[in-house]
Amino acid sequence: LELAKAYLTDGWTVYGCCRNPDNAQQLQDVVAGTSGTLKLLKMDVTDYAQIDAAVTTMDDDAVDLLINNAGTADGYGSGAYENVDDPDPMNYNYELWMEVLQVNLLAPTRVTGAFADKLAKAEQPFVVMMSSTLASVSETWSAGRYAYRSSKAGLNVVMRSMGAWLEKRHIAIVSISPGWTKTDMGGPNAQNEPSESAEGVKRVIASLEFENTGSFYNFDGKQMSW
């Protein structure tokens, strides 16, 4: 929502992909007072038919920037965000783990593949994988959050691997951590306001060159360790 607002304010044409466009009143409201154009597309990232349909709806439009922002995690209040979730693998919710991998890892990979041809039409196309500080293997030595950590670490690996393929099509790709943000997923005790995080992500993207492809950044511009 905040990323859409930030780019609409700068006059971009934003394709807002969401599961229920008719109910996305907040997303429609952000257009007011901006010079941009918002086009809503119905797209559940776990529904591959909807992904392909969204691409087809865009006709011959080129895509300058694809932000894979959809994500899920153990909900706030489950103990995960409070660092008190049960780290015993015998007690872990493996069905939830599969769901998190589907949304956070498989879906953005599939979305990027579906939009690759449209990205290739742009002059300086970029793909952004929304990662997390919890994806850093070198910075991780705490139990729990297995589903979310593994999904985002996996996303970084896919970014690096798929980046080699995209590079040949002159498409750059990076991972960016938006920080712990006060969203429905991040909870009320998070450190960053959504607007602060979105503006930070936007600044990082604006600073990138093609040579930065395959990199991992924090929303404050610092390069993250793997």
PDB file of N, CA and C in Angstrom, residues 151-206:
ATOM      1  N   SER A 151      12.090 -19.462   4.307  1.00  0.00           N
ATOM      2  CA  SER A 151      11.455 -18.975   3.077  1.00  0.00           C
ATOM      3  C   SER A 151      12.191 -17.764   2.520  1.00  0.00           C
ATOM      4  N   LYS A 152      12.627 -16.872   3.394  1.00  0.00           N
ATOM      5  CA  LYS A 152      13.316 -15.670   2.933  1.00  0.00           C
ATOM      6  C   LYS A 152      14.772 -15.956   2.559  1.00  0.00           C
ATOM      7  N   ALA A 153      15.418 -16.865   3.279  1.00  0.00           N
ATOM      8  CA  ALA A 153      16.768 -17.275   2.890  1.00  0.00           C
ATOM      9  C   ALA A 153      16.727 -17.963   1.530  1.00  0.00           C
ATOM     10  N   GLY A 154      15.710 -18.808   1.340  1.00  0.00           N
ATOM     11  CA  GLY A 154      15.522 -19.458   0.049  1.00  0.00           C
ATOM     12  C   GLY A 154      15.259 -18.458  -1.058  1.00  0.00           C
ATOM     13  N   LEU A 155      14.498 -17.410  -0.735  1.00  0.00           N
ATOM     14  CA  LEU A 155      14.214 -16.369  -1.715  1.00  0.00           C
ATOM     15  C   LEU A 155      15.500 -15.683  -2.171  1.00  0.00           C
ATOM     16  N   ASN A 156      16.407 -15.444  -1.233  1.00  0.00           N
ATOM     17  CA  ASN A 156      17.690 -14.839  -1.590  1.00  0.00           C
ATOM     18  C   ASN A 156      18.496 -15.736  -2.518  1.00  0.00           C
ATOM     19  N   VAL A 157      18.464 -17.042  -2.260  1.00  0.00           N
ATOM     20  CA  VAL A 157      19.187 -17.984  -3.118  1.00  0.00           C
ATOM     21  C   VAL A 157      18.582 -17.999  -4.515  1.00  0.00           C
ATOM     22  N   VAL A 158      17.257 -18.002  -4.587  1.00  0.00           N
ATOM     23  CA  VAL A 158      16.587 -17.957  -5.886  1.00  0.00           C
ATOM     24  C   VAL A 158      16.920 -16.663  -6.617  1.00  0.00           C
ATOM     25  N   MET A 159      16.954 -15.543  -5.863  1.00  0.00           N
ATOM     26  CA  MET A 159      17.305 -14.262  -6.466  1.00  0.00           C
ATOM     27  C   MET A 159      18.678 -14.336  -7.117  1.00  0.00           C
ATOM     28  N   ARG A 160      19.646 -14.898  -6.400  1.00  0.00           N
ATOM     29  CA  ARG A 160      20.993 -15.016  -6.939  1.00  0.00           C
ATOM     30  C   ARG A 160      21.027 -15.941  -8.159  1.00  0.00           C
ATOM     31  N   SER A 161      20.370 -17.062  -8.044  1.00  0.00           N
ATOM     32  CA  SER A 161      20.391 -18.045  -9.125  1.00  0.00           C
ATOM     33  C   SER A 161      19.618 -17.553 -10.350  1.00  0.00           C
ATOM     34  N   MET A 162      18.407 -17.062 -10.129  1.00  0.00           N
ATOM     35  CA  MET A 162      17.608 -16.544 -11.238  1.00  0.00           C
ATOM     36  C   MET A 162      18.252 -15.298 -11.829  1.00  0.00           C
ATOM     37  N   GLY A 163      19.022 -14.575 -10.993  1.00  0.00           N
ATOM     38  CA  GLY A 163      19.692 -13.379 -11.473  1.00  0.00           C
ATOM     39  C   GLY A 163      20.636 -13.667 -12.625  1.00  0.00           C
ATOM     40  N   ALA A 164      21.278 -14.830 -12.606  1.00  0.00           N
ATOM     41  CA  ALA A 164      22.186 -15.200 -13.686  1.00  0.00           C
ATOM     42  C   ALA A 164      21.433 -15.365 -15.002  1.00  0.00           C
ATOM     43  N   TRP A 165      20.206 -15.855 -14.914  1.00  0.00           N
ATOM     44  CA  TRP A 165      19.361 -16.016 -16.106  1.00  0.00           C
ATOM     45  C   TRP A 165      18.820 -14.664 -16.569  1.00  0.00           C
ATOM     46  N   LEU A 166      18.350 -13.850 -15.620  1.00  0.00           N
ATOM     47  CA  LEU A 166      17.805 -12.540 -15.958  1.00  0.00           C
ATOM     48  C   LEU A 166      18.880 -11.609 -16.514  1.00  0.00           C
ATOM     49  N   GLU A 167      20.102 -11.744 -16.013  1.00  0.00           N
ATOM     50  CA  GLU A 167      21.203 -10.882 -16.455  1.00  0.00           C
ATOM     51  C   GLU A 167      21.397 -10.977 -17.969  1.00  0.00           C
ATOM     52  N   LYS A 168      21.222 -12.164 -18.525  1.00  0.00           N
ATOM     53  CA  LYS A 168      21.383 -12.352 -19.964  1.00  0.00           C
ATOM     54  C   LYS A 168      20.298 -11.631 -20.760  1.00  0.00           C
ATOM     55  N   ARG A 169      19.200 -11.304 -20.069  1.00  0.00           N
ATOM     56  CA  ARG A 169      18.109 -10.556 -20.716  1.00  0.00           C
ATOM     57  C   ARG A 169      18.163  -9.081 -20.320  1.00  0.00           C
ATOM     58  N   HIS A 170      19.260  -8.696 -19.689  1.00  0.00           N
ATOM     59  CA  HIS A 170      19.481  -7.307 -19.259  1.00  0.00           C
ATOM     60  C   HIS A 170      18.438  -6.855 -18.239  1.00  0.00           C
ATOM     61  N   ILE A 171      18.046  -7.797 -17.380  1.00  0.00           N
ATOM     62  CA  ILE A 171      17.119  -7.515 -16.285  1.00  0.00           C
ATOM     63  C   ILE A 171      17.884  -7.677 -14.980  1.00  0.00           C
ATOM     64  N   ALA A 172      17.887  -6.651 -14.138  1.00  0.00           N
ATOM     65  CA  ALA A 172      18.581  -6.711 -12.855  1.00  0.00           C
ATOM     66  C   ALA A 172      17.615  -7.151 -11.758  1.00  0.00           C
ATOM     67  N   ILE A 173      18.150  -7.801 -10.734  1.00  0.00           N
ATOM     68  CA  ILE A 173      17.323  -8.275  -9.625  1.00  0.00           C
ATOM     69  C   ILE A 173      18.097  -8.133  -8.320  1.00  0.00           C
ATOM     70  N   VAL A 174      17.411  -7.704  -7.265  1.00  0.00           N
ATOM     71  CA  VAL A 174      18.017  -7.563  -5.943  1.00  0.00           C
ATOM     72  C   VAL A 174      17.024  -8.027  -4.886  1.00  0.00           C
ATOM     73  N   SER A 175      17.537  -8.264  -3.694  1.00  0.00           N
ATOM     74  CA  SER A 175      16.693  -8.491  -2.520  1.00  0.00           C
ATOM     75  C   SER A 175      16.818  -7.275  -1.602  1.00  0.00           C
ATOM     76  N   ILE A 176      15.704  -6.852  -1.031  1.00  0.00           N
ATOM     77  CA  ILE A 176      15.706  -5.730  -0.101  1.00  0.00           C
ATOM     78  C   ILE A 176      14.893  -6.100   1.133  1.00  0.00           C
ATOM     79  N   SER A 177      15.477  -5.846   2.303  1.00  0.00           N
ATOM     80  CA  SER A 177      14.737  -6.019   3.549  1.00  0.00           C
ATOM     81  C   SER A 177      14.048  -4.703   3.898  1.00  0.00           C
ATOM     82  N   PRO A 178      12.729  -4.718   4.113  1.00  0.00           N
ATOM     83  CA  PRO A 178      12.015  -3.491   4.474  1.00  0.00           C
ATOM     84  C   PRO A 178      12.110  -3.164   5.959  1.00  0.00           C
ATOM     85  N   GLY A 179      12.801  -4.020   6.729  1.00  0.00           N
ATOM     86  CA  GLY A 179      12.864  -3.808   8.167  1.00  0.00           C
ATOM     87  C   GLY A 179      11.601  -4.291   8.865  1.00  0.00           C
ATOM     88  N   TRP A 180      11.638  -4.275  10.174  1.00  0.00           N
ATOM     89  CA  TRP A 180      10.475  -4.698  10.972  1.00  0.00           C
ATOM     90  C   TRP A 180       9.480  -3.542  10.977  1.00  0.00           C
ATOM     91  N   THR A 181       8.371  -3.740  10.294  1.00  0.00           N
ATOM     92  CA  THR A 181       7.461  -2.637   9.988  1.00  0.00           C
ATOM     93  C   THR A 181       6.073  -2.879  10.569  1.00  0.00           C
ATOM     94  N   LYS A 182       5.437  -1.808  10.977  1.00  0.00           N
ATOM     95  CA  LYS A 182       4.115  -1.876  11.610  1.00  0.00           C
ATOM     96  C   LYS A 182       3.017  -2.121  10.576  1.00  0.00           C
ATOM     97  N   THR A 183       2.931  -3.360  10.135  1.00  0.00           N
ATOM     98  CA  THR A 183       1.859  -3.786   9.243  1.00  0.00           C
ATOM     99  C   THR A 183       1.024  -4.826   9.978  1.00  0.00           C
ATOM    100  N   ASP A 184       0.005  -5.354   9.308  1.00  0.00           N
ATOM    101  CA  ASP A 184      -0.787  -6.424   9.910  1.00  0.00           C
ATOM    102  C   ASP A 184       0.092  -7.631  10.236  1.00  0.00           C
ATOM    103  N   MET A 185       1.133  -7.839   9.423  1.00  0.00           N
ATOM    104  CA  MET A 185       2.018  -8.965   9.652  1.00  0.00           C
ATOM    105  C   MET A 185       3.073  -8.637  10.704  1.00  0.00           C
ATOM    106  N   GLY A 186       3.583  -7.414  10.696  1.00  0.00           N
ATOM    107  CA  GLY A 186       4.657  -7.035  11.598  1.00  0.00           C
ATOM    108  C   GLY A 186       4.209  -6.755  13.013  1.00  0.00           C
ATOM    109  N   GLY A 187       2.941  -6.383  13.170  1.00  0.00           N
ATOM    110  CA  GLY A 187       2.419  -6.128  14.507  1.00  0.00           C
ATOM    111  C   GLY A 187       2.698  -4.719  14.998  1.00  0.00           C
ATOM    112  N   PRO A 188       2.056  -4.320  16.090  1.00  0.00           N
ATOM    113  CA  PRO A 188       2.137  -2.941  16.584  1.00  0.00           C
ATOM    114  C   PRO A 188       3.445  -2.585  17.268  1.00  0.00           C
ATOM    115  N   ASN A 189       4.269  -3.567  17.627  1.00  0.00           N
ATOM    116  CA  ASN A 189       5.523  -3.286  18.316  1.00  0.00           C
ATOM    117  C   ASN A 189       6.712  -3.152  17.378  1.00  0.00           C
ATOM    118  N   ALA A 190       6.451  -3.206  16.086  1.00  0.00           N
ATOM    119  CA  ALA A 190       7.535  -3.093  15.107  1.00  0.00           C
ATOM    120  C   ALA A 190       8.201  -1.721  15.180  1.00  0.00           C
ATOM    121  N   GLN A 191       9.380  -1.618  14.615  1.00  0.00           N
ATOM    122  CA  GLN A 191      10.197  -0.422  14.750  1.00  0.00           C
ATOM    123  C   GLN A 191       9.865   0.670  13.745  1.00  0.00           C
ATOM    124  N   ASN A 192       9.427   0.304  12.544  1.00  0.00           N
ATOM    125  CA  ASN A 192       9.284   1.279  11.461  1.00  0.00           C
ATOM    126  C   ASN A 192       7.832   1.509  11.072  1.00  0.00           C
ATOM    127  N   GLU A 193       7.518   2.762  10.755  1.00  0.00           N
ATOM    128  CA  GLU A 193       6.225   3.068  10.155  1.00  0.00           C
ATOM    129  C   GLU A 193       6.249   2.603   8.699  1.00  0.00           C
ATOM    130  N   PRO A 194       5.108   2.175   8.152  1.00  0.00           N
ATOM    131  CA  PRO A 194       5.078   1.714   6.768  1.00  0.00           C
ATOM    132  C   PRO A 194       5.607   2.739   5.764  1.00  0.00           C
ATOM    133  N   SER A 195       5.282   4.019   5.978  1.00  0.00           N
ATOM    134  CA  SER A 195       5.750   5.051   5.049  1.00  0.00           C
ATOM    135  C   SER A 195       7.272   5.180   5.097  1.00  0.00           C
ATOM    136  N   GLU A 196       7.856   5.041   6.293  1.00  0.00           N
ATOM    137  CA  GLU A 196       9.313   5.117   6.452  1.00  0.00           C
ATOM    138  C   GLU A 196       9.990   3.974   5.709  1.00  0.00           C
ATOM    139  N   SER A 197       9.441   2.779   5.861  1.00  0.00           N
ATOM    140  CA  SER A 197      10.003   1.617   5.192  1.00  0.00           C
ATOM    141  C   SER A 197       9.888   1.739   3.681  1.00  0.00           C
ATOM    142  N   ALA A 198       8.709   2.144   3.204  1.00  0.00           N
ATOM    143  CA  ALA A 198       8.480   2.254   1.761  1.00  0.00           C
ATOM    144  C   ALA A 198       9.402   3.292   1.132  1.00  0.00           C
ATOM    145  N   GLU A 199       9.555   4.422   1.778  1.00  0.00           N
ATOM    146  CA  GLU A 199      10.443   5.465   1.236  1.00  0.00           C
ATOM    147  C   GLU A 199      11.883   4.982   1.214  1.00  0.00           C
ATOM    148  N   GLY A 200      12.273   4.209   2.234  1.00  0.00           N
ATOM    149  CA  GLY A 200      13.622   3.659   2.253  1.00  0.00           C
ATOM    150  C   GLY A 200      13.848   2.682   1.118  1.00  0.00           C
ATOM    151  N   VAL A 201      12.894   1.776   0.915  1.00  0.00           N
ATOM    152  CA  VAL A 201      12.987   0.811  -0.182  1.00  0.00           C
ATOM    153  C   VAL A 201      13.064   1.546  -1.515  1.00  0.00           C
ATOM    154  N   LYS A 202      12.249   2.572  -1.661  1.00  0.00           N
ATOM    155  CA  LYS A 202      12.216   3.351  -2.901  1.00  0.00           C
ATOM    156  C   LYS A 202      13.556   4.048  -3.154  1.00  0.00           C
ATOM    157  N   ARG A 203      14.166   4.586  -2.101  1.00  0.00           N
ATOM    158  CA  ARG A 203      15.473   5.235  -2.253  1.00  0.00           C
ATOM    159  C   ARG A 203      16.544   4.230  -2.683  1.00  0.00           C
ATOM    160  N   VAL A 204      16.507   3.053  -2.095  1.00  0.00           N
ATOM    161  CA  VAL A 204      17.478   2.023  -2.475  1.00  0.00           C
ATOM    162  C   VAL A 204      17.318   1.678  -3.949  1.00  0.00           C
ATOM    163  N   ILE A 205      16.091   1.473  -4.382  1.00  0.00           N
ATOM    164  CA  ILE A 205      15.840   1.122  -5.785  1.00  0.00           C
ATOM    165  C   ILE A 205      16.340   2.224  -6.713  1.00  0.00           C
ATOM    166  N   ALA A 206      16.086   3.467  -6.339  1.00  0.00           N
ATOM    167  CA  ALA A 206      16.492   4.596  -7.187  1.00  0.00           C
ATOM    168  C   ALA A 206      18.006   4.705  -7.302  1.00  0.00           C
TER     169      ALA A 206
END
